[in-house]
CSV table of C-alpha atoms in Angstrom, one decimal:
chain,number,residue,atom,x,y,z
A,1,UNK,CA,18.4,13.4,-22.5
A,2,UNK,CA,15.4,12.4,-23.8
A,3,UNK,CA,14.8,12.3,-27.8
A,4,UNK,CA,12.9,16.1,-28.5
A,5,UNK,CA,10.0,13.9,-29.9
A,6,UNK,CA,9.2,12.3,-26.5
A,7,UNK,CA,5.5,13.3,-26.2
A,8,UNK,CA,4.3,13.2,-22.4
A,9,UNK,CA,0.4,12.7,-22.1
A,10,UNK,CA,-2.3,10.9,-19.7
A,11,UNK,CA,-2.3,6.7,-20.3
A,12,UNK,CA,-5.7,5.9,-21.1
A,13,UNK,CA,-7.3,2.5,-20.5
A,14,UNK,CA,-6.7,1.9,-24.4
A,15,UNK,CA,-3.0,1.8,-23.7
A,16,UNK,CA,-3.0,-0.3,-20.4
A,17,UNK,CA,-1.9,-3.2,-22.0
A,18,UNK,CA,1.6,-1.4,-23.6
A,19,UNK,CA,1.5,0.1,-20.2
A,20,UNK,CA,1.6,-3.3,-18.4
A,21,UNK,CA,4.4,-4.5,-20.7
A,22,UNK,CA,6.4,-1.5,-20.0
A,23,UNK,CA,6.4,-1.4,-16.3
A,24,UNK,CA,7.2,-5.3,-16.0
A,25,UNK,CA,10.3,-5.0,-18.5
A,26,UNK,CA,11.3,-1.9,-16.5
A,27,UNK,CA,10.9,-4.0,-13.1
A,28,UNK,CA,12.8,-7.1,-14.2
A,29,UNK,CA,16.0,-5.6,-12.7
A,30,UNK,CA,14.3,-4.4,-9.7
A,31,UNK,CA,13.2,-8.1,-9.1
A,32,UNK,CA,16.7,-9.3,-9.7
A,33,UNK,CA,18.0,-6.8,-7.3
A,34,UNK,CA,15.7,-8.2,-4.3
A,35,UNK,CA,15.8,-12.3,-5.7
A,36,UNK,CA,12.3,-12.2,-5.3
A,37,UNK,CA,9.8,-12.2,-8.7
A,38,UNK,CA,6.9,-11.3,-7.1
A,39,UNK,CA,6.9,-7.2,-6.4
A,40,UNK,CA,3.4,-5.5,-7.3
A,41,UNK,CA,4.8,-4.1,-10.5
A,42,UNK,CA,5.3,-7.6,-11.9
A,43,UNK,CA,2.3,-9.4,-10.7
A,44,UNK,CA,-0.4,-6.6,-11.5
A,45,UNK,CA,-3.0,-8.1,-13.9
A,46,UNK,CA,-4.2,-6.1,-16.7
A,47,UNK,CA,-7.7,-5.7,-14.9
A,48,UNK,CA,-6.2,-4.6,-11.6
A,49,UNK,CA,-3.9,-2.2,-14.3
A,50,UNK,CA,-7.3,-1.1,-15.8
A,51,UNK,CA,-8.8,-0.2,-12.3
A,52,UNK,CA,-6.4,2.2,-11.3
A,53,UNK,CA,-6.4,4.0,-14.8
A,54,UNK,CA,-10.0,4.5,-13.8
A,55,UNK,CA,-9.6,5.4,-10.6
A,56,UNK,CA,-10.7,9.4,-9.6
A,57,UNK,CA,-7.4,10.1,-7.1
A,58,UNK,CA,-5.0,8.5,-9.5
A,59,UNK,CA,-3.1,10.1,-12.3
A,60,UNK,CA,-0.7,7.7,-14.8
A,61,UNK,CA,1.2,9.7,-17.3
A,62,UNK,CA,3.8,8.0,-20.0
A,63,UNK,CA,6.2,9.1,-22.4
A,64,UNK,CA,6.0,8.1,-26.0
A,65,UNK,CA,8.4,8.1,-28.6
A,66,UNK,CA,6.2,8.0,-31.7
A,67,UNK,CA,3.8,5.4,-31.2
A,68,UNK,CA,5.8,3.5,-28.4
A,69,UNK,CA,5.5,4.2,-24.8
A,70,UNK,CA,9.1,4.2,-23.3
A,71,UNK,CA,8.3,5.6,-19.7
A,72,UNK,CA,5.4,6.3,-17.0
A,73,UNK,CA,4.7,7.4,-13.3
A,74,UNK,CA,2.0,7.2,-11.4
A,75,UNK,CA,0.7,9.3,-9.5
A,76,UNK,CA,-2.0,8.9,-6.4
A,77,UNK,CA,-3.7,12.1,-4.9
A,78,UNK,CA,-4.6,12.6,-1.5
A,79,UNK,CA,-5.2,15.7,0.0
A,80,UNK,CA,-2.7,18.0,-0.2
A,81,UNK,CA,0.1,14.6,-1.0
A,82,UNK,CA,0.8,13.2,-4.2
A,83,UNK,CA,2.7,9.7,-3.8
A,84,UNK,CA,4.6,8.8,-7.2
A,85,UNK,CA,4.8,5.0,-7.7
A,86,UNK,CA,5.9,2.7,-10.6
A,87,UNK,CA,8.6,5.2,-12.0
A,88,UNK,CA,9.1,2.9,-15.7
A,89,UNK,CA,11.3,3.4,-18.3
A,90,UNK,CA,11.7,1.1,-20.9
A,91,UNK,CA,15.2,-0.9,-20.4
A,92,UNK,CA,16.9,0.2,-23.9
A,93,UNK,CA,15.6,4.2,-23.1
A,94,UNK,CA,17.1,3.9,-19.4
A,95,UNK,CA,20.2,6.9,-18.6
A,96,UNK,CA,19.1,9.1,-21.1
A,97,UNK,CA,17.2,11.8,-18.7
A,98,UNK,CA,13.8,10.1,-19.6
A,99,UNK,CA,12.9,9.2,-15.0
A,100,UNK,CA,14.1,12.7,-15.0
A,101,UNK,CA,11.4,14.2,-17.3
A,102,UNK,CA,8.9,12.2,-15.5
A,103,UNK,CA,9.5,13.0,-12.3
A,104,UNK,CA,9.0,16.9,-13.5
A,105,UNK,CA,5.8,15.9,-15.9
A,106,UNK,CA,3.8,15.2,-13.3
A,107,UNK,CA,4.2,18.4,-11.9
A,108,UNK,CA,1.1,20.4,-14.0
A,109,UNK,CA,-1.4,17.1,-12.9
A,110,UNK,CA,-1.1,18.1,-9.8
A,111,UNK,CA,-4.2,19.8,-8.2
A,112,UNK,CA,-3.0,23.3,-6.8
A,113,UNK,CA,-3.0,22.7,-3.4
A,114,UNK,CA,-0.8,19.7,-3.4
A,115,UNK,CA,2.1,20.6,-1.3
A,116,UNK,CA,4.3,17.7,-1.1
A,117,UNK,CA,5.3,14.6,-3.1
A,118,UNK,CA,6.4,11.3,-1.8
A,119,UNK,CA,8.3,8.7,-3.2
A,120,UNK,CA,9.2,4.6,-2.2
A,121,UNK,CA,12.1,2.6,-3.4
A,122,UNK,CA,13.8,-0.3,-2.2
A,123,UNK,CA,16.4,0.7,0.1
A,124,UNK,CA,18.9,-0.7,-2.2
A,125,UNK,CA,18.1,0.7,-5.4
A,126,UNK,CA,20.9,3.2,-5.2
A,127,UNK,CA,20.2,4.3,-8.9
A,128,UNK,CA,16.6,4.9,-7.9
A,129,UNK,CA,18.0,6.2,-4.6
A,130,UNK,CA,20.2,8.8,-6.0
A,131,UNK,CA,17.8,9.6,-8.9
A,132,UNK,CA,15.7,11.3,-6.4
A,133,UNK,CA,17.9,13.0,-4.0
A,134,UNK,CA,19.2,14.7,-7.2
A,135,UNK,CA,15.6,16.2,-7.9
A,136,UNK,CA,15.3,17.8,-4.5
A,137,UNK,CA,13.6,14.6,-2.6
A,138,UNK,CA,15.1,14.0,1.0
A,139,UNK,CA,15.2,10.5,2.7
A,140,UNK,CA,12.5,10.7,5.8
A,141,UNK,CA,12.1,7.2,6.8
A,142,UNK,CA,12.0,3.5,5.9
A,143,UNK,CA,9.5,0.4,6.1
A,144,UNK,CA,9.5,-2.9,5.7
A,145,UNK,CA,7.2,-4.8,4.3
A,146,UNK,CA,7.9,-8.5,3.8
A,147,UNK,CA,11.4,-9.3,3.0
A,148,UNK,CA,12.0,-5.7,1.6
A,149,UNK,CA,12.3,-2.9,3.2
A,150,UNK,CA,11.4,0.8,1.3
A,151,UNK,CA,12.9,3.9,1.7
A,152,UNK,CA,10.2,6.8,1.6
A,153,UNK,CA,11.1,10.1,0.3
A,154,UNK,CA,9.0,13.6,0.4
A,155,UNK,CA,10.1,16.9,-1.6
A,156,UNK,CA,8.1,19.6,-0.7
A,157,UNK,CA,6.8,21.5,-3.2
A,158,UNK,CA,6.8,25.6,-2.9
A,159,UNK,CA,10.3,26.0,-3.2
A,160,UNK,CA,11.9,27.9,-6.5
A,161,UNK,CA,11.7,25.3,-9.4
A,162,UNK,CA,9.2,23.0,-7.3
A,163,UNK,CA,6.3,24.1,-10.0
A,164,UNK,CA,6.8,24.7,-13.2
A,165,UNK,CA,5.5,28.1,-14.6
A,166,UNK,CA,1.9,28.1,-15.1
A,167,UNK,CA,0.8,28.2,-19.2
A,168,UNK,CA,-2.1,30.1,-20.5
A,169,UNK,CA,-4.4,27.4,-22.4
């Protein structure tokens, strides 16, 4: 599990940079996987990075362990679908519940009526693969796109332990 002094917050544009660093040492093995160096995660630029942290229907989160970010997810908003993309955790944090706490994080930036999450992966990232069916997502269908092809899962939300019980503020 992760260390009890994980913090979980937004990323804000000040912390694109660490953010950008993160997600291409977490996506070093996922290029390896596939031979090919050139997935979105590892060619972002830090201004195309800097655009999405501004954008209105896109939520990043990370986890940081003091002052150094060790995992994020992002998460992009339409309608009643949220779409989790970039799943990153730092390479010496990996197996230690961290995706895990993540994937649940995201659940209170979720606007109310959101009533399903999707997910892509390579279809050969078993780890990421079984990560997910663990956490209630089911395999619906898969695309390819270039020389890789994705594997797109949805869990729909509603169901006991799908939302996390709501906090007075």
């Amino acid at each position: 599990m992760s260390n009890p002094t994980t913090t979980i917050a937004l990323v804000e544009d000040d912390h694109a940079g660490e953010l950008l660093t993160l997600r291409r040492a977490a996506f070093v093995t996922e290029a390896q996987l596939y031979d090919d160096p050139h997935i979105p995660p590892l060619t972002q630029t830090l201004a195309e990075l800097r655009e999405d942290l501004a954008r209105d229907d896109v939520v990043t989160i990370g986890a940081w362990e003091g002052h150094r970010m060790i995992g994020s997810v992002r998460v992009e908003i339409e309608d009643e679908k949220a779409t989790l993309g970039r799943l990153a955790v730092a390479p010496d944090k990996q197996a230690r519940g961290i995706g895990t706490e993540m994937l649940f994080a995201v659940l209170p930036y979720l606007p109310e009526q959101t009533k399903e999450i999707w997910v892509f992966t390579g279809k050969d990232s078993k780890q990421n693969l079984a990560l997910y069916t663990k956490h209630g997502y089911e395999e619906q269908y898969e695309k390819a796109a270039g020389d890789l092809t994705y594997t797109y899962l949805r869990r729909v939300l509603g169901a006991a332990g799908a939302r996390p019980v709501s906090q007075d503020q």
